CSV table of C-alpha atoms and ligand atoms in Angstrom, one decimal:
chain,number,residue,atom,x,y,z
A,26,MET,CA,37.9,-26.9,52.9
A,27,PHE,CA,38.4,-27.7,56.6
A,28,LEU,CA,37.3,-31.3,56.0
A,29,ASN,CA,39.9,-31.6,53.1
A,30,THR,CA,42.7,-30.4,55.4
A,31,ILE,CA,41.7,-33.0,58.0
A,32,LYS,CA,41.6,-35.7,55.3
A,33,SER,CA,45.0,-34.9,53.9
A,34,LEU,CA,46.5,-34.7,57.4
A,35,TYR,CA,45.0,-38.1,58.2
A,36,TYR,CA,46.4,-39.6,55.0
A,37,ALA,CA,49.9,-38.1,55.6
A,38,PHE,CA,49.8,-39.6,59.1
A,39,ARG,CA,48.7,-43.0,57.8
A,40,CYS,CA,51.4,-43.0,55.1
A,41,SER,CA,54.1,-42.2,57.7
A,42,ILE,CA,52.9,-45.2,59.7
A,43,PHE,CA,53.0,-47.5,56.7
A,44,LYS,CA,56.4,-46.2,55.7
A,45,ARG,CA,57.7,-46.9,59.1
A,46,MET,CA,56.2,-50.4,59.2
A,47,ASP,CA,57.5,-51.1,55.7
A,48,LYS,CA,61.0,-50.0,56.7
A,49,LYS,CA,60.8,-52.1,59.8
A,50,TYR,CA,59.8,-55.4,58.2
A,51,ALA,CA,61.1,-55.1,54.6
A,52,TRP,CA,64.5,-56.5,53.5
A,53,ALA,CA,67.3,-54.2,54.5
A,54,GLU,CA,68.0,-53.6,50.8
A,55,THR,CA,64.6,-51.9,50.2
A,56,GLU,CA,64.8,-49.4,52.9
A,57,PHE,CA,66.5,-46.8,50.8
A,58,LEU,CA,63.9,-47.1,48.0
A,59,ILE,CA,61.1,-46.6,50.5
A,60,GLU,CA,62.6,-43.4,51.9
A,61,ASN,CA,64.3,-41.7,49.0
A,62,VAL,CA,63.2,-40.3,45.7
A,63,PRO,CA,65.7,-37.6,44.6
A,64,ASN,CA,64.1,-34.2,44.2
A,65,GLU,CA,66.5,-33.7,41.3
A,66,ILE,CA,64.5,-36.1,39.1
A,67,TRP,CA,62.2,-33.2,38.3
A,68,GLY,CA,63.5,-30.8,35.7
A,69,GLU,CA,65.5,-33.2,33.5
A,70,VAL,CA,64.0,-33.9,30.1
A,71,GLY,CA,61.1,-36.4,30.4
A,72,ASP,CA,61.8,-37.2,34.0
A,73,SER,CA,59.1,-37.3,36.6
A,74,PHE,CA,58.2,-39.4,39.6
A,75,ALA,CA,56.4,-41.9,37.4
A,76,ASN,CA,59.4,-42.1,35.0
A,77,TRP,CA,61.8,-42.6,37.9
A,78,VAL,CA,59.8,-45.4,39.4
A,79,TYR,CA,59.1,-47.0,36.0
A,80,GLN,CA,62.7,-47.0,35.0
A,81,GLN,CA,63.9,-48.5,38.2
A,82,GLY,CA,61.5,-51.5,37.7
A,83,PHE,CA,62.1,-51.6,33.9
A,84,PHE,CA,65.8,-51.8,34.0
A,85,ALA,CA,65.8,-54.1,37.1
A,86,ALA,CA,63.6,-56.5,35.2
A,87,LEU,CA,66.0,-56.5,32.2
A,88,ILE,CA,68.9,-57.2,34.5
A,89,LYS,CA,67.0,-60.0,36.2
A,90,CYS,CA,66.0,-61.6,32.8
A,91,PHE,CA,69.4,-61.4,31.1
A,92,ALA,CA,72.1,-61.6,33.7
A,93,ARG,CA,73.3,-65.1,34.3
A,94,ASN,CA,74.9,-64.8,37.7
A,95,GLU,CA,74.7,-63.0,41.1
A,96,SER,CA,77.1,-60.6,42.9
A,97,LEU,CA,77.2,-58.6,39.7
A,98,LYS,CA,79.7,-56.0,38.8
A,99,ILE,CA,77.7,-53.2,37.2
A,100,ILE,CA,78.9,-50.0,35.6
A,101,ASP,CA,76.4,-47.2,35.0
A,102,PHE,CA,78.1,-45.2,32.2
A,103,GLY,CA,76.8,-41.6,32.3
A,104,CYS,CA,75.0,-42.3,35.6
A,105,GLY,CA,73.7,-38.7,36.1
A,106,HIS,CA,71.7,-38.6,39.3
A,107,GLY,CA,72.4,-42.3,39.8
A,108,LYS,CA,68.9,-43.6,39.0
A,109,LEU,CA,70.0,-47.2,39.0
A,110,ALA,CA,72.1,-47.1,42.2
A,111,PRO,CA,69.1,-48.0,44.5
A,112,VAL,CA,68.0,-51.1,42.6
A,113,SER,CA,71.6,-52.2,42.0
A,114,VAL,CA,71.8,-53.5,45.5
A,115,PHE,CA,69.6,-56.4,44.7
A,116,PHE,CA,72.0,-57.5,42.0
A,117,THR,CA,75.3,-56.7,43.5
A,118,HIS,CA,74.5,-58.7,46.7
A,119,PRO,CA,76.6,-60.0,48.3
A,120,GLU,CA,80.0,-59.2,46.8
A,121,GLY,CA,79.4,-57.3,43.6
A,122,GLU,CA,79.6,-53.6,43.0
A,123,TYR,CA,77.8,-50.7,41.3
A,124,LEU,CA,80.1,-48.1,39.8
A,125,GLY,CA,78.5,-44.9,38.5
A,126,ILE,CA,80.6,-42.8,36.1
A,127,ASP,CA,79.9,-39.3,34.8
A,128,ILE,CA,81.8,-36.3,33.5
A,129,GLN,CA,79.8,-33.9,35.6
A,130,GLU,CA,81.4,-33.5,38.9
A,131,SER,CA,78.3,-32.0,40.5
A,132,TYR,CA,76.3,-35.1,39.6
A,133,ILE,CA,79.0,-37.4,41.1
A,134,LYS,CA,79.1,-35.2,44.3
A,135,TYR,CA,75.3,-35.5,44.5
A,136,CYS,CA,75.4,-39.3,44.1
A,137,ARG,CA,78.1,-39.7,46.7
A,138,ARG,CA,76.0,-37.7,49.2
A,139,LYS,CA,72.7,-39.2,48.3
A,140,TYR,CA,73.7,-42.8,48.2
A,141,SER,CA,76.3,-42.8,51.0
A,142,GLN,CA,74.1,-45.3,52.9
A,143,LEU,CA,73.8,-47.8,50.1
A,144,PRO,CA,76.1,-50.8,50.2
A,145,ARG,CA,78.4,-51.6,47.3
A,146,VAL,CA,78.0,-48.4,45.4
A,147,ARG,CA,80.9,-46.2,44.2
A,148,PHE,CA,81.1,-43.2,41.9
A,149,HIS,CA,83.8,-41.8,39.6
A,150,VAL,CA,84.2,-38.4,37.8
A,151,SER,CA,85.6,-39.0,34.4
A,152,LYS,CA,87.7,-36.3,32.6
A,153,ASP,CA,86.2,-37.2,29.2
A,154,TYR,CA,84.5,-34.6,27.2
A,155,ASN,CA,81.0,-34.1,25.8
A,156,PRO,CA,80.2,-30.7,24.2
A,157,PHE,CA,76.6,-31.0,25.3
A,158,TYR,CA,77.4,-31.1,29.0
A,159,PRO,CA,79.2,-28.8,31.4
A,160,GLN,CA,82.2,-30.6,32.8
A,161,GLN,CA,85.2,-29.8,35.0
A,162,GLN,CA,87.8,-27.5,33.5
A,163,SER,CA,90.4,-30.2,33.1
A,164,ALA,CA,88.3,-31.9,30.5
A,165,VAL,CA,89.8,-31.3,27.1
A,166,ALA,CA,87.6,-30.9,24.0
A,167,GLU,CA,90.1,-32.6,21.7
A,168,SER,CA,90.9,-35.5,24.0
A,169,LYS,CA,89.0,-38.6,23.0
A,170,SER,CA,90.1,-40.9,25.7
A,171,TYR,CA,86.9,-43.0,25.8
A,172,GLY,CA,87.0,-44.0,29.4
A,173,SER,CA,90.8,-44.4,29.8
A,174,ASP,CA,90.4,-43.0,33.4
A,175,TRP,CA,87.7,-45.5,34.5
A,176,ASN,CA,90.3,-47.7,36.1
A,177,VAL,CA,88.3,-50.9,35.3
A,178,SER,CA,90.2,-54.1,34.3
A,179,PRO,CA,89.5,-55.8,31.0
A,180,ASP,CA,87.0,-58.7,31.1
A,181,SER,CA,85.9,-57.8,34.7
A,182,THR,CA,82.4,-56.4,34.4
A,183,ASP,CA,79.1,-58.2,34.2
A,184,ILE,CA,76.9,-55.4,32.9
A,185,VAL,CA,77.5,-51.9,31.5
A,186,MET,CA,74.3,-49.8,31.6
A,187,ALA,CA,74.2,-46.6,29.5
A,188,LEU,CA,70.9,-44.9,29.7
A,189,SER,CA,70.4,-41.8,27.6
A,190,VAL,CA,74.2,-41.6,26.8
A,191,PHE,CA,74.5,-43.0,23.3
A,192,THR,CA,71.7,-40.5,22.5
A,193,HIS,CA,74.4,-37.8,23.0
A,194,LEU,CA,77.4,-39.3,21.2
A,195,GLN,CA,78.3,-38.8,17.6
A,196,GLU,CA,79.3,-41.8,15.5
A,197,ALA,CA,83.1,-41.8,16.2
A,198,ASP,CA,82.5,-41.3,19.9
A,199,ALA,CA,79.9,-44.1,20.0
A,200,PHE,CA,82.5,-46.4,18.4
A,201,GLY,CA,85.1,-45.3,21.0
A,202,TYR,CA,82.9,-46.1,23.9
A,203,ILE,CA,81.4,-49.3,22.5
A,204,ASN,CA,85.0,-50.6,22.1
A,205,LYS,CA,85.8,-49.6,25.7
A,206,ILE,CA,82.6,-51.4,26.9
A,207,HIS,CA,83.5,-54.4,24.9
A,208,THR,CA,86.9,-54.6,26.4
A,209,ILE,CA,85.8,-54.3,30.1
A,210,ILE,CA,82.9,-56.7,30.1
A,211,LYS,CA,83.4,-60.4,30.5
A,212,PRO,CA,82.7,-62.8,27.6
A,213,ASP,CA,79.0,-63.5,27.4
A,214,ALA,CA,78.2,-60.5,29.7
A,215,LEU,CA,75.8,-57.7,29.0
A,216,ALA,CA,75.6,-54.1,27.7
A,217,ILE,CA,72.2,-52.5,28.0
A,218,LEU,CA,72.1,-49.3,26.0
A,219,THR,CA,69.4,-46.8,25.1
A,220,CYS,CA,69.5,-45.1,21.8
A,221,HIS,CA,67.2,-43.6,19.2
A,222,ILE,CA,66.8,-45.8,16.2
A,223,VAL,CA,65.1,-44.2,13.2
A,224,GLU,CA,63.7,-46.0,10.2
A,225,GLU,CA,62.4,-44.8,6.9
A,226,PRO,CA,59.7,-43.7,6.5
A,227,ARG,CA,60.0,-42.0,9.9
A,228,ALA,CA,57.4,-43.1,12.4
A,229,GLU,CA,55.4,-40.6,14.4
A,230,PRO,CA,56.2,-40.6,18.2
A,231,GLY,CA,53.8,-42.8,20.2
A,232,PHE,CA,52.3,-43.1,23.6
A,233,ILE,CA,53.1,-40.1,26.0
A,234,PHE,CA,54.7,-38.1,23.2
A,235,ASN,CA,51.4,-37.6,21.4
A,236,TYR,CA,50.4,-35.3,24.2
A,237,ASN,CA,53.5,-33.1,24.3
A,238,PRO,CA,54.3,-31.1,21.1
A,239,PHE,CA,57.4,-29.7,22.8
A,240,LEU,CA,58.9,-33.1,23.3
A,241,VAL,CA,57.9,-34.2,19.8
A,242,SER,CA,59.8,-31.2,18.4
A,243,LEU,CA,62.9,-32.2,20.4
A,244,PHE,CA,63.1,-35.6,18.8
A,245,LYS,CA,63.0,-34.8,15.1
A,246,PHE,CA,66.2,-36.3,13.9
A,247,THR,CA,66.2,-34.7,10.4
A,248,THR,CA,69.8,-33.7,9.9
A,249,LEU,CA,72.2,-36.3,8.6
A,250,LEU,CA,75.6,-36.3,10.2
A,251,PRO,CA,78.9,-36.7,8.3
A,252,GLY,CA,80.3,-40.2,8.3
A,253,SER,CA,78.6,-43.4,7.3
A,254,ASN,CA,75.2,-41.7,6.6
A,255,ASN,CA,73.6,-43.7,9.4
A,256,TRP,CA,73.7,-41.1,12.1
A,257,PHE,CA,71.4,-38.1,12.6
A,258,THR,CA,70.8,-35.2,14.9
A,259,CYS,CA,67.9,-33.0,15.9
A,260,ASN,CA,70.1,-30.0,16.3
A,261,PRO,CA,72.8,-29.3,13.7
A,262,GLU,CA,74.2,-26.4,15.9
A,263,LEU,CA,75.0,-28.8,18.7
A,264,PRO,CA,74.6,-32.4,17.4
A,265,GLU,CA,75.2,-34.0,20.8
A,266,SER,CA,72.0,-32.5,22.1
A,267,GLY,CA,70.1,-35.4,20.4
A,268,ILE,CA,71.5,-38.2,18.3
A,269,ALA,CA,69.8,-41.0,16.5
A,270,MET,CA,71.1,-43.9,14.3
A,271,ASN,CA,69.4,-46.2,11.9
A,272,MET,CA,69.6,-50.0,12.1
A,273,ALA,CA,72.6,-50.1,9.8
A,274,GLY,CA,74.3,-47.8,12.2
A,275,LEU,CA,73.5,-50.0,15.2
A,276,ASN,CA,74.6,-53.1,13.3
A,277,SER,CA,77.9,-51.6,12.3
A,278,LEU,CA,78.5,-50.4,15.9
A,279,ILE,CA,78.1,-53.9,17.4
A,280,GLN,CA,79.4,-56.0,14.5
A,281,GLY,CA,81.9,-58.7,15.6
A,282,LYS,CA,81.5,-57.7,19.2
A,283,PHE,CA,78.0,-58.3,20.5
A,284,LYS,CA,74.8,-60.1,19.5
A,285,VAL,CA,71.4,-58.5,20.1
A,286,GLU,CA,69.3,-60.2,22.8
A,287,LEU,CA,66.4,-57.7,22.6
A,288,ILE,CA,65.4,-54.4,21.3
A,289,ILE,CA,62.4,-52.6,22.9
A,290,ARG,CA,61.1,-49.8,20.7
A,291,GLY,CA,60.7,-46.6,22.7
A,292,SER,CA,58.0,-44.0,22.1
A,293,ALA,CA,60.1,-41.1,20.7
A,294,THR,CA,60.8,-43.0,17.5
A,295,GLY,CA,57.3,-44.5,17.2
A,296,GLY,CA,57.5,-47.5,19.5
A,297,LYS,CA,54.9,-48.5,22.1
A,298,ASP,CA,56.9,-48.5,25.2
A,299,PRO,CA,56.4,-45.7,27.8
A,300,PHE,CA,60.2,-45.3,27.9
A,301,PRO,CA,61.0,-42.8,25.2
A,302,GLN,CA,64.2,-44.3,23.9
A,303,ASP,CA,64.9,-47.6,22.2
A,304,VAL,CA,66.5,-50.1,24.6
A,305,VAL,CA,69.1,-52.5,23.2
A,306,VAL,CA,70.2,-55.5,25.3
A,307,LEU,CA,73.5,-56.8,23.9
A,308,ARG,CA,75.5,-59.8,24.9
A,309,LYS,CA,79.3,-59.9,24.3
A,310,LEU,CA,80.3,-62.6,21.9
A,311,ALA,CA,82.3,-65.3,23.7
A,312,LEU,CA,84.9,-65.1,21.0
A,313,PRO,CA,85.3,-62.3,18.5
A,314,ILE,CA,83.7,-63.3,15.1
A,315,ASP,CA,87.1,-63.6,13.4
A,316,LYS,CA,88.2,-66.2,16.0
A,317,VAL,CA,85.1,-68.4,15.8
B,6,SAM,C1,70.7,-37.6,29.7
B,6,SAM,S1,71.7,-37.8,31.0
B,6,SAM,C2,71.2,-39.5,31.6
B,6,SAM,C3,71.6,-39.7,33.0
B,6,SAM,C4,71.2,-41.1,33.6
B,6,SAM,N1,71.8,-42.1,32.8
B,6,SAM,C5,69.7,-41.2,33.6
B,6,SAM,O1,69.2,-42.0,32.7
B,6,SAM,O2,69.0,-40.6,34.4
B,6,SAM,C6,73.3,-38.2,30.2
B,6,SAM,C7,74.4,-38.3,31.2
B,6,SAM,O3,75.6,-38.8,30.5
B,6,SAM,C8,76.7,-38.1,31.0
B,6,SAM,N2,77.7,-38.2,29.9
B,6,SAM,C9,77.7,-37.7,28.6
B,6,SAM,N3,78.8,-38.0,28.0
B,6,SAM,C10,79.6,-38.7,28.8
B,6,SAM,C11,80.9,-39.3,28.7
B,6,SAM,N4,81.6,-39.2,27.6
B,6,SAM,N5,81.4,-39.9,29.8
B,6,SAM,C12,80.7,-40.0,30.9
B,6,SAM,N6,79.4,-39.5,31.1
B,6,SAM,C13,78.9,-38.8,30.0
B,6,SAM,C14,76.2,-36.7,31.2
B,6,SAM,O4,77.0,-35.9,32.0
B,6,SAM,C15,74.8,-37.0,31.8
B,6,SAM,O5,74.8,-37.0,33.1
């Protein structure tokens, strides 16, 4: 017991020295990552320290592989606790910008505090509405403005990221936002979305989900939603709590606007990736299909 206490004190001491050395000699941009893992990552569905670290690297790698320039202008639509803000600095350097947008004022206040030291990051509270999330009182259930208060010019953005957002949008809303995203990104630029893509027959969840019956029960998208017959929910009482689409749904969503660069199949709908959702990397068509 005594020996264990001494050992853990020794390790804590050693870590603090390495942390200090790392901060001293690493690139300025990495300092924030070394020091800060938000406590708030615990408690959200599926989030954990491992997930936070995995996702930072995973999405940074996607940006690195698919972005064609530097000094990127990045929008993180539905940024939540701003998971991507710390890694954004490598891609916005030297003159780009990361803009995190969310409808929950408390998240945006958190991000502004947490990331106040980070260069080139900015946050915006949108007054749009999503029935699954608490938002400020001025948000109006009937208003479907689809980002009209984002204050972003057309053809101005290099990447829109939307992690775990289209998984909470019904079909008409998904179309509203994909049109907005299409308008604000530059020709040939990227949209990286995560969604749940279901196929028939339905695949069993893979990887981490096998060990967690509660999570498995959350991701059974058995109820067909009204519309094109391509959209599903796991909760008919409140569909936005979990939404899936099939490939026909995804194709109709992006048709004439984007081409698919890559789809990585996530573990909730049977894929092999540790990330639970399907990740879709889209590139905006240089010219709309009807003008080619
Ligand atoms: C599941 S959380 C994901 C948060 C973050 N992207 C992440 O991966 O950690 C979904 C986020 O999207 C936000 N959101 C939902 N609908 C939105 C809308 N219409 N406009 C902006 N944000 C929205 C929610 O407030 C919530 O923070």
